[in-house]
PDB file of C-alpha atoms in Angstrom:
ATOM      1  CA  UNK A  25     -51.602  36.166   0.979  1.00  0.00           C
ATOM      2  CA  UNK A  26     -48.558  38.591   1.221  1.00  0.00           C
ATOM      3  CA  UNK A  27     -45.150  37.104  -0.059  1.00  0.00           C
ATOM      4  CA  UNK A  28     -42.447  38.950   0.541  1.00  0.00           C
ATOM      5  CA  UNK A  29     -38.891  38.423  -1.143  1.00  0.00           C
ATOM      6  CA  UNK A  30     -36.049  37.722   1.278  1.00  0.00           C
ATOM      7  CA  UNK A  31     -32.885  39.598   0.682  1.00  0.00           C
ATOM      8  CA  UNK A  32     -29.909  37.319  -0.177  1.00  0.00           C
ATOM      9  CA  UNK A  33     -29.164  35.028   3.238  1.00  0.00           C
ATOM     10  CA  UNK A  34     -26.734  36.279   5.102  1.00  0.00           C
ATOM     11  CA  UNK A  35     -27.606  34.008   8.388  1.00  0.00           C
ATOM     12  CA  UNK A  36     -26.862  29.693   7.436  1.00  0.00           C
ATOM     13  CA  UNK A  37     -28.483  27.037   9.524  1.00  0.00           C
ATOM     14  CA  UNK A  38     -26.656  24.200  10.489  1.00  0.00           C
ATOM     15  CA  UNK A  39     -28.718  20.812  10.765  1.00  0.00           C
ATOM     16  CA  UNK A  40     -27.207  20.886  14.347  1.00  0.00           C
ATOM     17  CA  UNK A  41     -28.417  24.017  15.485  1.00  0.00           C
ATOM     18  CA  UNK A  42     -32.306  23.457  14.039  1.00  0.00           C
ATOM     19  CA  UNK A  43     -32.509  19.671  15.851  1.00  0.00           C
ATOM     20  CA  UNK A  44     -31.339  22.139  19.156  1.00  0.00           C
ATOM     21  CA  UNK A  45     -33.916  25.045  18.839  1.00  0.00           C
ATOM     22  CA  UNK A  46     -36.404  21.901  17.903  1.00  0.00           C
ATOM     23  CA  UNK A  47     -35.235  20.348  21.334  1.00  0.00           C
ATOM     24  CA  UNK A  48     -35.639  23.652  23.334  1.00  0.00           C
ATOM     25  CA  UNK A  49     -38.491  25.087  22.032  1.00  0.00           C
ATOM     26  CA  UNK A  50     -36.144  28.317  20.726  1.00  0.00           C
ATOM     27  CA  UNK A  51     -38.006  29.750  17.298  1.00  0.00           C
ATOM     28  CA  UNK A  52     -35.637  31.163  15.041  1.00  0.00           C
ATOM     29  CA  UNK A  53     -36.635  34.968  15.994  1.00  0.00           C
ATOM     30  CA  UNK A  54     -36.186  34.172  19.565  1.00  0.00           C
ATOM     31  CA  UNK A  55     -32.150  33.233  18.586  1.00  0.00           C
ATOM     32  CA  UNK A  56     -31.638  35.733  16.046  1.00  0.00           C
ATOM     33  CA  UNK A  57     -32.737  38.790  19.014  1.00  0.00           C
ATOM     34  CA  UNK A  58     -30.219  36.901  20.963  1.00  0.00           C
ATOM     35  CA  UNK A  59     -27.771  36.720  17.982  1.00  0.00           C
ATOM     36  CA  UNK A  60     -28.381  40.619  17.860  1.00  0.00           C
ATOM     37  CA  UNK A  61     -29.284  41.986  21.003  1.00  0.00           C
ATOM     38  CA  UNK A  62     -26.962  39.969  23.745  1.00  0.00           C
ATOM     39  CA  UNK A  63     -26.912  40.271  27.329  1.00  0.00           C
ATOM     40  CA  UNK A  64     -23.440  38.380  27.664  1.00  0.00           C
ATOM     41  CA  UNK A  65     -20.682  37.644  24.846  1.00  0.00           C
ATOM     42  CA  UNK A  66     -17.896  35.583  24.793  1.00  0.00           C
ATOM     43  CA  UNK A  67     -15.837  33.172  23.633  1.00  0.00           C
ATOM     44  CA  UNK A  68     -16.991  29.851  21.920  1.00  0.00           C
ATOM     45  CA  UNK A  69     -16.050  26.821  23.005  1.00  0.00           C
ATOM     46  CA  UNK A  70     -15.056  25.746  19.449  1.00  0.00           C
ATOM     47  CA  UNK A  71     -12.273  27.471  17.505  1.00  0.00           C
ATOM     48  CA  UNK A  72     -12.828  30.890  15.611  1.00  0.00           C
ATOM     49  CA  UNK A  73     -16.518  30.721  17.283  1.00  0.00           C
ATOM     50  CA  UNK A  74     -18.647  33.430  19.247  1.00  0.00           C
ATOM     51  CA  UNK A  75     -21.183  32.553  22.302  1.00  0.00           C
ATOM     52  CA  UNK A  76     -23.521  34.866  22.892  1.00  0.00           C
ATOM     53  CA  UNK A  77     -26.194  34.528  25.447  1.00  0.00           C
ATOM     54  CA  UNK A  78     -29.767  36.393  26.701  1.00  0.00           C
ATOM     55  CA  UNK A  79     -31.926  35.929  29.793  1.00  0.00           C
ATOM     56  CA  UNK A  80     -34.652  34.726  30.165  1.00  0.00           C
ATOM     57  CA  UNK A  81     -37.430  33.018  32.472  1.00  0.00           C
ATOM     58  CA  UNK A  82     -38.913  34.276  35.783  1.00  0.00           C
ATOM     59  CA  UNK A  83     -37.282  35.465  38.769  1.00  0.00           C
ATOM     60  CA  UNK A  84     -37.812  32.295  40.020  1.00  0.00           C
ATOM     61  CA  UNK A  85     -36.597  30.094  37.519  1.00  0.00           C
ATOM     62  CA  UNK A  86     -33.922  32.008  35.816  1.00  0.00           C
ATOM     63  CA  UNK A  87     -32.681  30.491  32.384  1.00  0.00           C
ATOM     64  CA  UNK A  88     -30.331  31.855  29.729  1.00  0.00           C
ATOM     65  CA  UNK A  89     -30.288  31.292  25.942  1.00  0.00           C
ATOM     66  CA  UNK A  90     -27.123  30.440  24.414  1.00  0.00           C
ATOM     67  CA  UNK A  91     -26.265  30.315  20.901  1.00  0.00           C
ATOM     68  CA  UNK A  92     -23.015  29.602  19.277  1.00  0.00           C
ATOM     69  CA  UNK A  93     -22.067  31.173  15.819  1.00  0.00           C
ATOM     70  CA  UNK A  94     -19.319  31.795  13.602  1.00  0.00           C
ATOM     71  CA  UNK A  95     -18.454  34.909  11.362  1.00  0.00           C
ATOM     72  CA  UNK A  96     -17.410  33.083   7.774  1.00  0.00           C
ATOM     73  CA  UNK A  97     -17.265  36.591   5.467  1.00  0.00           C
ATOM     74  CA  UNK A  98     -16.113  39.515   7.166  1.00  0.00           C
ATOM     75  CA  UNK A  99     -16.743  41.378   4.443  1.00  0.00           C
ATOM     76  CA  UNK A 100     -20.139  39.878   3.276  1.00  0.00           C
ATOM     77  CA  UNK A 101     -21.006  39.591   7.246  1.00  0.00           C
ATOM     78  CA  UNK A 102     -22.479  35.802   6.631  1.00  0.00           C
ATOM     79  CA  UNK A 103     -22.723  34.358   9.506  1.00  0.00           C
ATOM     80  CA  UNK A 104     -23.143  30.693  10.800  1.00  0.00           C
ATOM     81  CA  UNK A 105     -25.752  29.446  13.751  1.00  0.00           C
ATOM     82  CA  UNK A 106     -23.641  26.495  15.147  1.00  0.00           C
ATOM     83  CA  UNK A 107     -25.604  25.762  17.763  1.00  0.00           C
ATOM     84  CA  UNK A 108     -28.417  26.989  20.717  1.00  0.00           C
ATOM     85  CA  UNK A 109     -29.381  25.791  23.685  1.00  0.00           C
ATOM     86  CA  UNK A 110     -31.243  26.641  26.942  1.00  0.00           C
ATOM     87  CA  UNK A 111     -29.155  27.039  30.467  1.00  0.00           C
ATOM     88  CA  UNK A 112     -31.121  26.174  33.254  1.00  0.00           C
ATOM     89  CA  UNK A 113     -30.154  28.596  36.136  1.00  0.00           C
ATOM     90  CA  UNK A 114     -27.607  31.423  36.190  1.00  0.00           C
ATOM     91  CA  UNK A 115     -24.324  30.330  33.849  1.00  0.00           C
ATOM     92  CA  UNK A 116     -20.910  31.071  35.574  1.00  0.00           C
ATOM     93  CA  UNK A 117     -19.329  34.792  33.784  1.00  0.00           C
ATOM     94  CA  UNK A 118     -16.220  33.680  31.970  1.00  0.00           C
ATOM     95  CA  UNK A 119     -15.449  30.155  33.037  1.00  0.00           C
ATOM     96  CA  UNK A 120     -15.840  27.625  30.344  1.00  0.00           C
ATOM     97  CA  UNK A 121     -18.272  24.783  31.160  1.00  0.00           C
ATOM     98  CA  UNK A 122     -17.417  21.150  31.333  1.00  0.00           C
ATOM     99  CA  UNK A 123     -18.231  20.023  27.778  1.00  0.00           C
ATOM    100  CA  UNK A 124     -17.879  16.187  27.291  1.00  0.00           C
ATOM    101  CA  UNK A 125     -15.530  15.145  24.392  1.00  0.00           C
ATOM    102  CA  UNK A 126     -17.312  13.514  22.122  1.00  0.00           C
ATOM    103  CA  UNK A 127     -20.130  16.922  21.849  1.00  0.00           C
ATOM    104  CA  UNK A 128     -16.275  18.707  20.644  1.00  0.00           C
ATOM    105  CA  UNK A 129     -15.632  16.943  18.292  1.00  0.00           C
ATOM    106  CA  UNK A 130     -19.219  16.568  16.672  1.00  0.00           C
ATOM    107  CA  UNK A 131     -18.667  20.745  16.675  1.00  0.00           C
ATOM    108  CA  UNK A 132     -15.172  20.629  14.991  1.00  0.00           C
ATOM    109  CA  UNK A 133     -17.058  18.538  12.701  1.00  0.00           C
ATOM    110  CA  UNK A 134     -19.474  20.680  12.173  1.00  0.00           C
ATOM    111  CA  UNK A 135     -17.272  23.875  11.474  1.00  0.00           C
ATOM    112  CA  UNK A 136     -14.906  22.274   9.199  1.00  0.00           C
TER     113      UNK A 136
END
Protein backbone atom coordinates (compact mmCIF):
# COMPACT_ATOMS: atom_id res chain seq x y z
CA UNK A 1 0.00 0.00 0.00
CA UNK A 2 1.12 3.51 -1.28
CA UNK A 3 0.43 6.48 1.20
CA UNK A 4 0.94 9.53 -0.02
CA UNK A 5 1.19 12.85 2.15
CA UNK A 6 -1.39 15.52 1.32
CA UNK A 7 -0.11 19.00 1.03
CA UNK A 8 -1.59 21.39 3.66
CA UNK A 9 -5.67 21.68 2.82
CA UNK A 10 -6.41 24.36 1.03
CA UNK A 11 -10.15 23.07 0.00
CA UNK A 12 -12.69 22.83 3.69
CA UNK A 13 -15.78 20.70 3.66
CA UNK A 14 -18.73 21.88 5.15
CA UNK A 15 -21.04 19.12 6.85
CA UNK A 16 -23.66 20.68 4.44
CA UNK A 17 -22.02 20.22 1.34
CA UNK A 18 -20.86 16.27 2.12
CA UNK A 19 -24.77 15.27 3.28
CA UNK A 20 -25.45 17.03 -0.57
CA UNK A 21 -22.77 15.15 -2.70
CA UNK A 22 -24.01 12.01 -0.34
CA UNK A 23 -27.64 12.88 -1.62
CA UNK A 24 -26.59 13.25 -5.34
CA UNK A 25 -24.25 10.76 -5.81
CA UNK A 26 -21.40 13.74 -6.62
CA UNK A 27 -17.76 12.17 -5.38
CA UNK A 28 -15.55 14.74 -4.28
CA UNK A 29 -13.34 14.63 -7.67
CA UNK A 30 -16.42 14.96 -9.67
CA UNK A 31 -17.02 18.67 -7.67
CA UNK A 32 -13.57 19.67 -7.39
CA UNK A 33 -13.26 19.33 -11.77
CA UNK A 34 -16.31 21.41 -11.52
CA UNK A 35 -14.76 23.70 -8.82
CA UNK A 36 -11.80 23.96 -11.42
CA UNK A 37 -12.85 23.45 -14.77
CA UNK A 38 -16.51 25.32 -15.05
CA UNK A 39 -18.75 25.51 -17.85
CA UNK A 40 -20.84 28.48 -16.26
CA UNK A 41 -19.84 30.95 -13.26
CA UNK A 42 -21.69 33.21 -11.40
CA UNK A 43 -22.92 34.67 -8.61
CA UNK A 44 -23.95 32.77 -5.34
CA UNK A 45 -26.99 33.05 -3.96
CA UNK A 46 -25.47 33.71 -0.49
CA UNK A 47 -23.32 36.76 0.24
CA UNK A 48 -19.50 36.94 -0.75
CA UNK A 49 -20.22 33.34 -2.46
CA UNK A 50 -19.32 31.90 -6.05
CA UNK A 51 -21.66 29.29 -8.11
CA UNK A 52 -20.07 27.53 -10.46
CA UNK A 53 -21.67 24.90 -12.54
CA UNK A 54 -20.67 21.86 -15.29
CA UNK A 55 -22.80 19.71 -17.59
CA UNK A 56 -23.51 16.79 -17.51
CA UNK A 57 -25.90 13.75 -18.51
CA UNK A 58 -27.05 12.65 -22.01
CA UNK A 59 -28.48 14.56 -24.70
CA UNK A 60 -31.52 13.37 -23.60
CA UNK A 61 -31.56 14.02 -20.11
CA UNK A 62 -29.42 17.02 -19.70
CA UNK A 63 -28.34 17.82 -15.99
CA UNK A 64 -25.90 20.36 -14.57
CA UNK A 65 -23.71 20.21 -11.43
CA UNK A 66 -23.74 23.07 -9.23
CA UNK A 67 -21.55 23.81 -6.44
CA UNK A 68 -21.43 26.79 -4.25
CA UNK A 69 -18.08 28.00 -2.61
CA UNK A 70 -16.52 30.77 -0.96
CA UNK A 71 -12.90 32.25 -1.25
CA UNK A 72 -11.90 32.80 2.75
CA UNK A 73 -7.84 33.67 2.12
CA UNK A 74 -7.08 35.47 -0.87
CA UNK A 75 -3.79 35.21 -0.23
CA UNK A 76 -3.56 31.55 1.06
CA UNK A 77 -6.36 30.72 -1.79
CA UNK A 78 -8.43 28.43 0.94
CA UNK A 79 -11.39 27.93 -0.24
CA UNK A 80 -14.83 26.74 1.18
CA UNK A 81 -17.35 23.98 -0.57
CA UNK A 82 -20.73 25.41 0.72
CA UNK A 83 -22.75 23.39 -1.02
CA UNK A 84 -23.48 20.98 -4.45
CA UNK A 85 -26.23 19.83 -5.98
CA UNK A 86 -27.58 18.27 -9.22
CA UNK A 87 -30.01 20.46 -11.71
CA UNK A 88 -32.25 18.41 -13.49
CA UNK A 89 -32.63 19.95 -17.04
CA UNK A 90 -31.03 23.05 -18.54
CA UNK A 91 -30.69 25.97 -15.57
CA UNK A 92 -31.85 29.49 -16.75
CA UNK A 93 -28.20 31.82 -17.66
CA UNK A 94 -28.21 34.57 -15.08
CA UNK A 95 -31.57 34.57 -13.39
CA UNK A 96 -31.48 33.57 -9.81
CA UNK A 97 -33.70 30.59 -8.92
CA UNK A 98 -36.54 30.63 -6.49
CA UNK A 99 -34.79 29.51 -3.29
CA UNK A 100 -37.25 29.00 -0.32
CA UNK A 101 -36.36 31.00 2.87
CA UNK A 102 -35.70 28.86 5.31
CA UNK A 103 -32.67 26.86 2.78
CA UNK A 104 -31.14 30.99 3.11
CA UNK A 105 -30.88 31.18 6.10
CA UNK A 106 -29.51 27.57 6.94
CA UNK A 107 -26.61 29.03 4.25
CA UNK A 108 -26.06 32.38 6.14
CA UNK A 109 -25.71 30.03 8.88
CA UNK A 110 -23.46 28.14 7.44
CA UNK A 111 -21.02 30.97 6.19
CA UNK A 112 -20.96 32.88 9.31
Amino acid sequence: MIIVERKPEKILWTEHSKRKMRYYRLSEGKVLRVLRRPDRKEEGIAPKTIAVMQKSGTKKRPTEIWMMYQIKNEKLRKVIIISAWRYPGISPIGEKLPIPIDILEELSDLIN
